[in-house]
Amino acid sequence: MPYNILIIEDEPDINLLLTRILTAAGYTAAQAYSGTEARLLLEKETPDLILLDLMLPGLSGEELLLEIRETMHNDIPVLILSAKGSLQDKVTLLTAGADDYITKPFEPEEVIARIQAALRRSCSFKRSPSLLSCKHLTLCPDTRKVLVNGTELSLTVREFDLLHLFLQTPDKVYSRERLYELIWKGGYYGENNTVNVHVSNLRKKIKAADPEEEYIQTVYGIGFKLCETL
Ligand code: CA
């Protein structure tokens, strides 16, 4: 599932430009053109990150930021977008709970780089005790998201469950039959090839994001386990 980013920007051209930049980078974007519109959207859904313009009609970006930080959305990364570039503004906003600051005019590459960095920090800052990692791979059980080298993998339910199991018990070797029982919840495994196919697809998806490392090891004659972490 792609990350969903809320853009709060009153200038239609800039809002549209940001939407295009985000969509081209594989994110989904929701658009708000005022602070009050953003407030209504935030009551209905929780984005993964917010891009917030400061000079908005009505409720200002600064006021909205304080509201966001005081409400249940206090852990969403907020990146400020503004032509106001003075150091004092930056310090004030970072103190008020903004995660980063992008000065207009901006380059698309800078916007994407800052978003990626903020999303990475947000994942590690939540410090979920259940957050699991191996080499360049991090799995968030709560959000069911897997990041490899900063890229989110698009996994099926079974692929995610397999990977989650391997990461929870890094030393354990699982037979195909046992994996079938645990992940497919019962039934006789018999002669079918289901586990092999799913492990193979999972490996391919991880390999696309990290060609250098192996993550799932085949134990000859037994089954599979997580690769040794050095
Ligand atoms: Ca504006």
JSON list of C-alpha atoms and ligand atoms in Angstrom, two decimals:
[
{"chain": "A", "resi": 1, "resn": "MET", "atom": "CA", "xyz": [0.00, 0.00, 0.00]},
{"chain": "A", "resi": 2, "resn": "PRO", "atom": "CA", "xyz": [1.49, 3.37, -0.95]},
{"chain": "A", "resi": 3, "resn": "TYR", "atom": "CA", "xyz": [1.98, 6.06, 1.65]},
{"chain": "A", "resi": 4, "resn": "ASN", "atom": "CA", "xyz": [-0.79, 8.63, 1.67]},
{"chain": "A", "resi": 5, "resn": "ILE", "atom": "CA", "xyz": [0.29, 12.25, 1.90]},
{"chain": "A", "resi": 6, "resn": "LEU", "atom": "CA", "xyz": [-1.98, 15.18, 2.69]},
{"chain": "A", "resi": 7, "resn": "ILE", "atom": "CA", "xyz": [-1.08, 18.39, 0.86]},
{"chain": "A", "resi": 8, "resn": "ILE", "atom": "CA", "xyz": [-2.35, 21.57, 2.50]},
{"chain": "A", "resi": 9, "resn": "GLU", "atom": "CA", "xyz": [-1.72, 24.43, 0.08]},
{"chain": "A", "resi": 10, "resn": "ASP", "atom": "CA", "xyz": [-4.10, 27.18, -1.02]},
{"chain": "A", "resi": 11, "resn": "GLU", "atom": "CA", "xyz": [-2.44, 27.98, -4.35]},
{"chain": "A", "resi": 12, "resn": "PRO", "atom": "CA", "xyz": [-4.02, 25.59, -6.88]},
{"chain": "A", "resi": 13, "resn": "ASP", "atom": "CA", "xyz": [-0.94, 25.53, -9.16]},
{"chain": "A", "resi": 14, "resn": "ILE", "atom": "CA", "xyz": [1.42, 24.55, -6.36]},
{"chain": "A", "resi": 15, "resn": "ASN", "atom": "CA", "xyz": [-1.06, 22.07, -4.93]},
{"chain": "A", "resi": 16, "resn": "LEU", "atom": "CA", "xyz": [-1.38, 20.43, -8.35]},
{"chain": "A", "resi": 17, "resn": "LEU", "atom": "CA", "xyz": [2.39, 20.46, -8.89]},
{"chain": "A", "resi": 18, "resn": "LEU", "atom": "CA", "xyz": [2.95, 18.74, -5.54]},
{"chain": "A", "resi": 19, "resn": "THR", "atom": "CA", "xyz": [0.25, 16.18, -6.34]},
{"chain": "A", "resi": 20, "resn": "ARG", "atom": "CA", "xyz": [2.02, 15.37, -9.60]},
{"chain": "A", "resi": 21, "resn": "ILE", "atom": "CA", "xyz": [5.43, 15.10, -7.92]},
{"chain": "A", "resi": 22, "resn": "LEU", "atom": "CA", "xyz": [4.06, 12.76, -5.24]},
{"chain": "A", "resi": 23, "resn": "THR", "atom": "CA", "xyz": [2.05, 10.62, -7.63]},
{"chain": "A", "resi": 24, "resn": "ALA", "atom": "CA", "xyz": [5.05, 10.24, -9.94]},
{"chain": "A", "resi": 25, "resn": "ALA", "atom": "CA", "xyz": [7.09, 9.03, -6.94]},
{"chain": "A", "resi": 26, "resn": "GLY", "atom": "CA", "xyz": [4.48, 6.38, -6.11]},
{"chain": "A", "resi": 27, "resn": "TYR", "atom": "CA", "xyz": [2.67, 8.10, -3.25]},
{"chain": "A", "resi": 28, "resn": "THR", "atom": "CA", "xyz": [-1.04, 8.82, -3.09]},
{"chain": "A", "resi": 29, "resn": "ALA", "atom": "CA", "xyz": [-2.00, 12.41, -2.39]},
{"chain": "A", "resi": 30, "resn": "ALA", "atom": "CA", "xyz": [-5.01, 14.05, -0.75]},
{"chain": "A", "resi": 31, "resn": "GLN", "atom": "CA", "xyz": [-5.46, 17.76, -1.37]},
{"chain": "A", "resi": 32, "resn": "ALA", "atom": "CA", "xyz": [-6.73, 20.48, 0.94]},
{"chain": "A", "resi": 33, "resn": "TYR", "atom": "CA", "xyz": [-6.81, 24.18, 0.00]},
{"chain": "A", "resi": 34, "resn": "SER", "atom": "CA", "xyz": [-7.31, 25.68, 3.44]},
{"chain": "A", "resi": 35, "resn": "GLY", "atom": "CA", "xyz": [-6.64, 24.90, 7.07]},
{"chain": "A", "resi": 36, "resn": "THR", "atom": "CA", "xyz": [-10.31, 24.31, 7.79]},
{"chain": "A", "resi": 37, "resn": "GLU", "atom": "CA", "xyz": [-10.64, 21.90, 4.85]},
{"chain": "A", "resi": 38, "resn": "ALA", "atom": "CA", "xyz": [-7.54, 20.05, 6.12]},
{"chain": "A", "resi": 39, "resn": "ARG", "atom": "CA", "xyz": [-9.05, 19.85, 9.60]},
{"chain": "A", "resi": 40, "resn": "LEU", "atom": "CA", "xyz": [-12.18, 18.20, 8.20]},
{"chain": "A", "resi": 41, "resn": "LEU", "atom": "CA", "xyz": [-10.10, 15.70, 6.20]},
{"chain": "A", "resi": 42, "resn": "LEU", "atom": "CA", "xyz": [-7.99, 14.87, 9.26]},
{"chain": "A", "resi": 43, "resn": "GLU", "atom": "CA", "xyz": [-11.13, 14.06, 11.23]},
{"chain": "A", "resi": 44, "resn": "LYS", "atom": "CA", "xyz": [-11.98, 11.42, 8.65]},
{"chain": "A", "resi": 45, "resn": "GLU", "atom": "CA", "xyz": [-8.61, 9.85, 7.91]},
{"chain": "A", "resi": 46, "resn": "THR", "atom": "CA", "xyz": [-5.01, 9.78, 9.06]},
{"chain": "A", "resi": 47, "resn": "PRO", "atom": "CA", "xyz": [-2.39, 10.41, 6.39]},
{"chain": "A", "resi": 48, "resn": "ASP", "atom": "CA", "xyz": [1.16, 9.03, 6.70]},
{"chain": "A", "resi": 49, "resn": "LEU", "atom": "CA", "xyz": [2.65, 12.51, 6.28]},
{"chain": "A", "resi": 50, "resn": "ILE", "atom": "CA", "xyz": [1.46, 16.11, 5.92]},
{"chain": "A", "resi": 51, "resn": "LEU", "atom": "CA", "xyz": [2.90, 18.82, 3.64]},
{"chain": "A", "resi": 52, "resn": "LEU", "atom": "CA", "xyz": [1.77, 22.09, 5.19]},
{"chain": "A", "resi": 53, "resn": "ASP", "atom": "CA", "xyz": [1.88, 25.55, 3.66]},
{"chain": "A", "resi": 54, "resn": "LEU", "atom": "CA", "xyz": [2.10, 28.35, 6.21]},
{"chain": "A", "resi": 55, "resn": "MET", "atom": "CA", "xyz": [0.24, 31.21, 4.54]},
{"chain": "A", "resi": 56, "resn": "LEU", "atom": "CA", "xyz": [-3.27, 29.87, 4.27]},
{"chain": "A", "resi": 57, "resn": "PRO", "atom": "CA", "xyz": [-6.56, 31.75, 4.29]},
{"chain": "A", "resi": 58, "resn": "GLY", "atom": "CA", "xyz": [-8.44, 31.56, 7.60]},
{"chain": "A", "resi": 59, "resn": "LEU", "atom": "CA", "xyz": [-6.72, 29.07, 9.87]},
{"chain": "A", "resi": 60, "resn": "SER", "atom": "CA", "xyz": [-2.97, 29.53, 9.32]},
{"chain": "A", "resi": 61, "resn": "GLY", "atom": "CA", "xyz": [-0.41, 26.78, 8.89]},
{"chain": "A", "resi": 62, "resn": "GLU", "atom": "CA", "xyz": [1.11, 27.59, 12.28]},
{"chain": "A", "resi": 63, "resn": "GLU", "atom": "CA", "xyz": [-2.27, 27.32, 14.01]},
{"chain": "A", "resi": 64, "resn": "LEU", "atom": "CA", "xyz": [-3.07, 24.08, 12.22]},
{"chain": "A", "resi": 65, "resn": "LEU", "atom": "CA", "xyz": [0.32, 22.61, 13.17]},
{"chain": "A", "resi": 66, "resn": "LEU", "atom": "CA", "xyz": [-0.36, 23.32, 16.85]},
{"chain": "A", "resi": 67, "resn": "GLU", "atom": "CA", "xyz": [-3.80, 21.72, 16.53]},
{"chain": "A", "resi": 68, "resn": "ILE", "atom": "CA", "xyz": [-2.35, 18.65, 14.81]},
{"chain": "A", "resi": 69, "resn": "ARG", "atom": "CA", "xyz": [0.25, 18.25, 17.55]},
{"chain": "A", "resi": 70, "resn": "GLU", "atom": "CA", "xyz": [-2.32, 18.67, 20.31]},
{"chain": "A", "resi": 71, "resn": "THR", "atom": "CA", "xyz": [-4.75, 16.13, 18.90]},
{"chain": "A", "resi": 72, "resn": "MET", "atom": "CA", "xyz": [-4.52, 12.44, 18.22]},
{"chain": "A", "resi": 73, "resn": "HIS", "atom": "CA", "xyz": [-2.42, 13.09, 15.11]},
{"chain": "A", "resi": 74, "resn": "ASN", "atom": "CA", "xyz": [0.64, 14.00, 17.14]},
{"chain": "A", "resi": 75, "resn": "ASP", "atom": "CA", "xyz": [2.87, 11.38, 15.56]},
{"chain": "A", "resi": 76, "resn": "ILE", "atom": "CA", "xyz": [2.28, 12.21, 11.87]},
{"chain": "A", "resi": 77, "resn": "PRO", "atom": "CA", "xyz": [5.36, 13.78, 10.28]},
{"chain": "A", "resi": 78, "resn": "VAL", "atom": "CA", "xyz": [4.62, 17.36, 9.21]},
{"chain": "A", "resi": 79, "resn": "LEU", "atom": "CA", "xyz": [6.82, 19.06, 6.59]},
{"chain": "A", "resi": 80, "resn": "ILE", "atom": "CA", "xyz": [6.40, 22.80, 6.32]},
{"chain": "A", "resi": 81, "resn": "LEU", "atom": "CA", "xyz": [6.30, 24.38, 2.85]},
{"chain": "A", "resi": 82, "resn": "SER", "atom": "CA", "xyz": [6.81, 28.07, 2.81]},
{"chain": "A", "resi": 83, "resn": "ALA", "atom": "CA", "xyz": [8.43, 31.00, 1.12]},
{"chain": "A", "resi": 84, "resn": "LYS", "atom": "CA", "xyz": [9.16, 32.34, 4.60]},
{"chain": "A", "resi": 85, "resn": "GLY", "atom": "CA", "xyz": [12.77, 31.33, 4.83]},
{"chain": "A", "resi": 86, "resn": "SER", "atom": "CA", "xyz": [14.12, 33.10, 7.84]},
{"chain": "A", "resi": 87, "resn": "LEU", "atom": "CA", "xyz": [16.01, 31.11, 10.45]},
{"chain": "A", "resi": 88, "resn": "GLN", "atom": "CA", "xyz": [13.72, 32.30, 13.22]},
{"chain": "A", "resi": 89, "resn": "ASP", "atom": "CA", "xyz": [10.66, 30.92, 11.41]},
{"chain": "A", "resi": 90, "resn": "LYS", "atom": "CA", "xyz": [12.37, 27.57, 11.04]},
{"chain": "A", "resi": 91, "resn": "VAL", "atom": "CA", "xyz": [13.35, 27.39, 14.69]},
{"chain": "A", "resi": 92, "resn": "THR", "atom": "CA", "xyz": [9.86, 28.41, 15.83]},
{"chain": "A", "resi": 93, "resn": "LEU", "atom": "CA", "xyz": [8.19, 25.80, 13.64]},
{"chain": "A", "resi": 94, "resn": "LEU", "atom": "CA", "xyz": [10.57, 23.00, 14.45]},
{"chain": "A", "resi": 95, "resn": "THR", "atom": "CA", "xyz": [10.01, 23.77, 18.13]},
{"chain": "A", "resi": 96, "resn": "ALA", "atom": "CA", "xyz": [6.25, 23.77, 17.53]},
{"chain": "A", "resi": 97, "resn": "GLY", "atom": "CA", "xyz": [6.49, 20.22, 16.22]},
{"chain": "A", "resi": 98, "resn": "ALA", "atom": "CA", "xyz": [7.25, 20.42, 12.51]},
{"chain": "A", "resi": 99, "resn": "ASP", "atom": "CA", "xyz": [9.58, 17.65, 11.31]},
{"chain": "A", "resi": 100, "resn": "ASP", "atom": "CA", "xyz": [11.27, 19.50, 8.49]},
{"chain": "A", "resi": 101, "resn": "TYR", "atom": "CA", "xyz": [11.05, 22.64, 6.43]},
{"chain": "A", "resi": 102, "resn": "ILE", "atom": "CA", "xyz": [11.01, 23.02, 2.63]},
{"chain": "A", "resi": 103, "resn": "THR", "atom": "CA", "xyz": [11.53, 26.52, 1.29]},
{"chain": "A", "resi": 104, "resn": "LYS", "atom": "CA", "xyz": [9.67, 27.61, -1.86]},
{"chain": "A", "resi": 105, "resn": "PRO", "atom": "CA", "xyz": [10.53, 27.50, -4.68]},
{"chain": "A", "resi": 106, "resn": "PHE", "atom": "CA", "xyz": [11.46, 23.83, -4.35]},
{"chain": "A", "resi": 107, "resn": "GLU", "atom": "CA", "xyz": [12.87, 21.15, -6.61]},
{"chain": "A", "resi": 108, "resn": "PRO", "atom": "CA", "xyz": [10.81, 17.93, -6.97]},
{"chain": "A", "resi": 109, "resn": "GLU", "atom": "CA", "xyz": [13.87, 15.85, -5.95]},
{"chain": "A", "resi": 110, "resn": "GLU", "atom": "CA", "xyz": [14.23, 17.79, -2.72]},
{"chain": "A", "resi": 111, "resn": "VAL", "atom": "CA", "xyz": [10.55, 17.34, -1.83]},
{"chain": "A", "resi": 112, "resn": "ILE", "atom": "CA", "xyz": [10.77, 13.57, -2.38]},
{"chain": "A", "resi": 113, "resn": "ALA", "atom": "CA", "xyz": [14.09, 13.22, -0.53]},
{"chain": "A", "resi": 114, "resn": "ARG", "atom": "CA", "xyz": [12.73, 15.07, 2.51]},
{"chain": "A", "resi": 115, "resn": "ILE", "atom": "CA", "xyz": [9.52, 13.05, 2.49]},
{"chain": "A", "resi": 116, "resn": "GLN", "atom": "CA", "xyz": [11.44, 9.77, 2.34]},
{"chain": "A", "resi": 117, "resn": "ALA", "atom": "CA", "xyz": [13.71, 10.84, 5.19]},
{"chain": "A", "resi": 118, "resn": "ALA", "atom": "CA", "xyz": [10.76, 11.93, 7.34]},
{"chain": "A", "resi": 119, "resn": "LEU", "atom": "CA", "xyz": [8.89, 8.67, 6.71]},
{"chain": "A", "resi": 120, "resn": "ARG", "atom": "CA", "xyz": [11.98, 6.64, 7.63]},
{"chain": "A", "resi": 121, "resn": "ARG", "atom": "CA", "xyz": [12.43, 8.59, 10.85]},
{"chain": "A", "resi": 122, "resn": "SER", "atom": "CA", "xyz": [8.76, 8.31, 11.65]},
{"chain": "A", "resi": 123, "resn": "CYS", "atom": "CA", "xyz": [8.94, 4.53, 11.36]},
{"chain": "A", "resi": 124, "resn": "SER", "atom": "CA", "xyz": [11.95, 4.26, 13.64]},
{"chain": "A", "resi": 125, "resn": "PHE", "atom": "CA", "xyz": [10.85, 6.99, 16.04]},
{"chain": "A", "resi": 126, "resn": "LYS", "atom": "CA", "xyz": [7.61, 5.25, 16.85]},
{"chain": "A", "resi": 127, "resn": "ARG", "atom": "CA", "xyz": [9.87, 2.67, 18.45]},
{"chain": "A", "resi": 128, "resn": "SER", "atom": "CA", "xyz": [7.19, 0.08, 18.36]},
{"chain": "A", "resi": 129, "resn": "PRO", "atom": "CA", "xyz": [8.55, -2.74, 20.53]},
{"chain": "A", "resi": 130, "resn": "SER", "atom": "CA", "xyz": [7.37, -5.09, 17.83]},
{"chain": "A", "resi": 131, "resn": "LEU", "atom": "CA", "xyz": [9.35, -3.39, 15.05]},
{"chain": "A", "resi": 132, "resn": "LEU", "atom": "CA", "xyz": [11.51, -6.10, 13.46]},
{"chain": "A", "resi": 133, "resn": "SER", "atom": "CA", "xyz": [14.55, -5.71, 11.27]},
{"chain": "A", "resi": 134, "resn": "CYS", "atom": "CA", "xyz": [17.21, -7.67, 9.43]},
{"chain": "A", "resi": 135, "resn": "LYS", "atom": "CA", "xyz": [20.05, -6.08, 7.46]},
{"chain": "A", "resi": 136, "resn": "HIS", "atom": "CA", "xyz": [18.37, -3.36, 5.31]},
{"chain": "A", "resi": 137, "resn": "LEU", "atom": "CA", "xyz": [14.86, -4.60, 5.95]},
{"chain": "A", "resi": 138, "resn": "THR", "atom": "CA", "xyz": [12.41, -3.29, 8.55]},
{"chain": "A", "resi": 139, "resn": "LEU", "atom": "CA", "xyz": [8.97, -4.68, 9.21]},
{"chain": "A", "resi": 140, "resn": "CYS", "atom": "CA", "xyz": [6.25, -2.82, 11.14]},
{"chain": "A", "resi": 141, "resn": "PRO", "atom": "CA", "xyz": [3.72, -5.40, 12.35]},
{"chain": "A", "resi": 142, "resn": "ASP", "atom": "CA", "xyz": [1.23, -2.70, 13.38]},
{"chain": "A", "resi": 143, "resn": "THR", "atom": "CA", "xyz": [1.04, -1.08, 9.96]},
{"chain": "A", "resi": 144, "resn": "ARG", "atom": "CA", "xyz": [1.96, -4.28, 8.07]},
{"chain": "A", "resi": 145, "resn": "LYS", "atom": "CA", "xyz": [4.55, -2.28, 6.14]},
{"chain": "A", "resi": 146, "resn": "VAL", "atom": "CA", "xyz": [7.94, -3.57, 5.05]},
{"chain": "A", "resi": 147, "resn": "LEU", "atom": "CA", "xyz": [10.74, -1.21, 4.08]},
{"chain": "A", "resi": 148, "resn": "VAL", "atom": "CA", "xyz": [13.89, -2.40, 2.29]},
{"chain": "A", "resi": 149, "resn": "ASN", "atom": "CA", "xyz": [16.55, 0.23, 1.70]},
{"chain": "A", "resi": 150, "resn": "GLY", "atom": "CA", "xyz": [13.84, 2.84, 2.25]},
{"chain": "A", "resi": 151, "resn": "THR", "atom": "CA", "xyz": [11.52, 1.34, -0.38]},
{"chain": "A", "resi": 152, "resn": "GLU", "atom": "CA", "xyz": [8.18, -0.02, 0.71]},
{"chain": "A", "resi": 153, "resn": "LEU", "atom": "CA", "xyz": [7.48, -3.53, -0.57]},
{"chain": "A", "resi": 154, "resn": "SER", "atom": "CA", "xyz": [4.09, -4.45, -1.90]},
{"chain": "A", "resi": 155, "resn": "LEU", "atom": "CA", "xyz": [3.52, -7.88, -0.33]},
{"chain": "A", "resi": 156, "resn": "THR", "atom": "CA", "xyz": [0.53, -10.19, -0.32]},
{"chain": "A", "resi": 157, "resn": "VAL", "atom": "CA", "xyz": [-0.97, -11.19, 3.03]},
{"chain": "A", "resi": 158, "resn": "ARG", "atom": "CA", "xyz": [0.78, -14.60, 2.99]},
{"chain": "A", "resi": 159, "resn": "GLU", "atom": "CA", "xyz": [4.14, -13.15, 1.94]},
{"chain": "A", "resi": 160, "resn": "PHE", "atom": "CA", "xyz": [3.94, -10.63, 4.77]},
{"chain": "A", "resi": 161, "resn": "ASP", "atom": "CA", "xyz": [2.96, -13.34, 7.28]},
{"chain": "A", "resi": 162, "resn": "LEU", "atom": "CA", "xyz": [5.85, -15.58, 6.17]},
{"chain": "A", "resi": 163, "resn": "LEU", "atom": "CA", "xyz": [8.37, -12.76, 6.48]},
{"chain": "A", "resi": 164, "resn": "HIS", "atom": "CA", "xyz": [6.93, -11.71, 9.85]},
{"chain": "A", "resi": 165, "resn": "LEU", "atom": "CA", "xyz": [7.31, -15.28, 11.16]},
{"chain": "A", "resi": 166, "resn": "PHE", "atom": "CA", "xyz": [10.94, -15.57, 9.96]},
{"chain": "A", "resi": 167, "resn": "LEU", "atom": "CA", "xyz": [11.84, -12.24, 11.55]},
{"chain": "A", "resi": 168, "resn": "GLN", "atom": "CA", "xyz": [10.20, -13.14, 14.87]},
{"chain": "A", "resi": 169, "resn": "THR", "atom": "CA", "xyz": [12.23, -16.34, 15.17]},
{"chain": "A", "resi": 170, "resn": "PRO", "atom": "CA", "xyz": [15.50, -15.67, 13.33]},
{"chain": "A", "resi": 171, "resn": "ASP", "atom": "CA", "xyz": [17.21, -18.91, 14.42]},
{"chain": "A", "resi": 172, "resn": "LYS", "atom": "CA", "xyz": [14.38, -21.29, 13.76]},
{"chain": "A", "resi": 173, "resn": "VAL", "atom": "CA", "xyz": [14.25, -23.54, 10.70]},
{"chain": "A", "resi": 174, "resn": "TYR", "atom": "CA", "xyz": [10.73, -24.22, 9.47]},
{"chain": "A", "resi": 175, "resn": "SER", "atom": "CA", "xyz": [9.68, -27.15, 7.34]},
{"chain": "A", "resi": 176, "resn": "ARG", "atom": "CA", "xyz": [7.33, -26.42, 4.45]},
{"chain": "A", "resi": 177, "resn": "GLU", "atom": "CA", "xyz": [4.63, -28.43, 6.22]},
{"chain": "A", "resi": 178, "resn": "ARG", "atom": "CA", "xyz": [5.00, -26.35, 9.40]},
{"chain": "A", "resi": 179, "resn": "LEU", "atom": "CA", "xyz": [4.91, -23.09, 7.46]},
{"chain": "A", "resi": 180, "resn": "TYR", "atom": "CA", "xyz": [1.78, -24.26, 5.72]},
{"chain": "A", "resi": 181, "resn": "GLU", "atom": "CA", "xyz": [0.12, -25.06, 9.05]},
{"chain": "A", "resi": 182, "resn": "LEU", "atom": "CA", "xyz": [1.12, -21.75, 10.60]},
{"chain": "A", "resi": 183, "resn": "ILE", "atom": "CA", "xyz": [0.46, -19.36, 7.73]},
{"chain": "A", "resi": 184, "resn": "TRP", "atom": "CA", "xyz": [-2.34, -21.08, 5.87]},
{"chain": "A", "resi": 185, "resn": "LYS", "atom": "CA", "xyz": [-3.87, -22.15, 9.19]},
{"chain": "A", "resi": 186, "resn": "GLY", "atom": "CA", "xyz": [-4.19, -25.84, 8.91]},
{"chain": "A", "resi": 187, "resn": "GLY", "atom": "CA", "xyz": [-5.01, -28.43, 6.33]},
{"chain": "A", "resi": 188, "resn": "TYR", "atom": "CA", "xyz": [-2.80, -31.15, 4.98]},
{"chain": "A", "resi": 189, "resn": "TYR", "atom": "CA", "xyz": [0.17, -29.80, 3.06]},
{"chain": "A", "resi": 190, "resn": "GLY", "atom": "CA", "xyz": [0.56, -32.93, 0.92]},
{"chain": "A", "resi": 191, "resn": "GLU", "atom": "CA", "xyz": [2.43, -32.56, -2.33]},
{"chain": "A", "resi": 192, "resn": "ASN", "atom": "CA", "xyz": [1.51, -29.00, -3.13]},
{"chain": "A", "resi": 193, "resn": "ASN", "atom": "CA", "xyz": [4.07, -26.35, -3.92]},
{"chain": "A", "resi": 194, "resn": "THR", "atom": "CA", "xyz": [2.34, -23.38, -2.27]},
{"chain": "A", "resi": 195, "resn": "VAL", "atom": "CA", "xyz": [5.02, -22.57, 0.29]},
{"chain": "A", "resi": 196, "resn": "ASN", "atom": "CA", "xyz": [7.86, -22.72, -2.27]},
{"chain": "A", "resi": 197, "resn": "VAL", "atom": "CA", "xyz": [6.00, -20.39, -4.62]},
{"chain": "A", "resi": 198, "resn": "HIS", "atom": "CA", "xyz": [5.30, -17.84, -1.90]},
{"chain": "A", "resi": 199, "resn": "VAL", "atom": "CA", "xyz": [8.85, -17.90, -0.54]},
{"chain": "A", "resi": 200, "resn": "SER", "atom": "CA", "xyz": [10.18, -17.51, -4.08]},
{"chain": "A", "resi": 201, "resn": "ASN", "atom": "CA", "xyz": [7.92, -14.51, -4.78]},
{"chain": "A", "resi": 202, "resn": "LEU", "atom": "CA", "xyz": [8.84, -12.94, -1.46]},
{"chain": "A", "resi": 203, "resn": "ARG", "atom": "CA", "xyz": [12.55, -13.35, -2.24]},
{"chain": "A", "resi": 204, "resn": "LYS", "atom": "CA", "xyz": [12.08, -11.73, -5.65]},
{"chain": "A", "resi": 205, "resn": "LYS", "atom": "CA", "xyz": [10.34, -8.71, -4.17]},
{"chain": "A", "resi": 206, "resn": "ILE", "atom": "CA", "xyz": [13.04, -8.21, -1.53]},
{"chain": "A", "resi": 207, "resn": "LYS", "atom": "CA", "xyz": [15.78, -8.74, -4.12]},
{"chain": "A", "resi": 208, "resn": "ALA", "atom": "CA", "xyz": [14.34, -5.99, -6.32]},
{"chain": "A", "resi": 209, "resn": "ALA", "atom": "CA", "xyz": [14.88, -3.53, -3.46]},
{"chain": "A", "resi": 210, "resn": "ASP", "atom": "CA", "xyz": [18.16, -5.03, -2.20]},
{"chain": "A", "resi": 211, "resn": "PRO", "atom": "CA", "xyz": [20.05, -7.06, -4.83]},
{"chain": "A", "resi": 212, "resn": "GLU", "atom": "CA", "xyz": [23.13, -7.41, -2.60]},
{"chain": "A", "resi": 213, "resn": "GLU", "atom": "CA", "xyz": [21.79, -9.36, 0.36]},
{"chain": "A", "resi": 214, "resn": "GLU", "atom": "CA", "xyz": [20.01, -12.66, 0.97]},
{"chain": "A", "resi": 215, "resn": "TYR", "atom": "CA", "xyz": [17.23, -12.68, 3.55]},
{"chain": "A", "resi": 216, "resn": "ILE", "atom": "CA", "xyz": [15.65, -16.12, 3.43]},
{"chain": "A", "resi": 217, "resn": "GLN", "atom": "CA", "xyz": [17.85, -19.17, 3.50]},
{"chain": "A", "resi": 218, "resn": "THR", "atom": "CA", "xyz": [16.95, -22.61, 2.16]},
{"chain": "A", "resi": 219, "resn": "VAL", "atom": "CA", "xyz": [18.02, -25.31, 4.59]},
{"chain": "A", "resi": 220, "resn": "TYR", "atom": "CA", "xyz": [18.58, -28.36, 2.43]},
{"chain": "A", "resi": 221, "resn": "GLY", "atom": "CA", "xyz": [16.23, -31.21, 3.18]},
{"chain": "A", "resi": 222, "resn": "ILE", "atom": "CA", "xyz": [14.37, -29.25, 5.86]},
{"chain": "A", "resi": 223, "resn": "GLY", "atom": "CA", "xyz": [12.89, -25.97, 4.77]},
{"chain": "A", "resi": 224, "resn": "PHE", "atom": "CA", "xyz": [13.53, -22.28, 5.32]},
{"chain": "A", "resi": 225, "resn": "LYS", "atom": "CA", "xyz": [14.87, -19.83, 7.89]},
{"chain": "A", "resi": 226, "resn": "LEU", "atom": "CA", "xyz": [15.95, -16.23, 8.08]},
{"chain": "A", "resi": 227, "resn": "CYS", "atom": "CA", "xyz": [19.51, -15.67, 6.85]},
{"chain": "A", "resi": 228, "resn": "GLU", "atom": "CA", "xyz": [22.20, -15.09, 9.44]},
{"chain": "A", "resi": 229, "resn": "THR", "atom": "CA", "xyz": [22.65, -11.45, 10.31]},
{"chain": "A", "resi": 230, "resn": "LEU", "atom": "CA", "xyz": [26.32, -10.59, 10.46]},
{"chain": "B", "resi": 1, "resn": "CA", "atom": "CA", "xyz": [-0.12, 29.94, 0.53]}
]
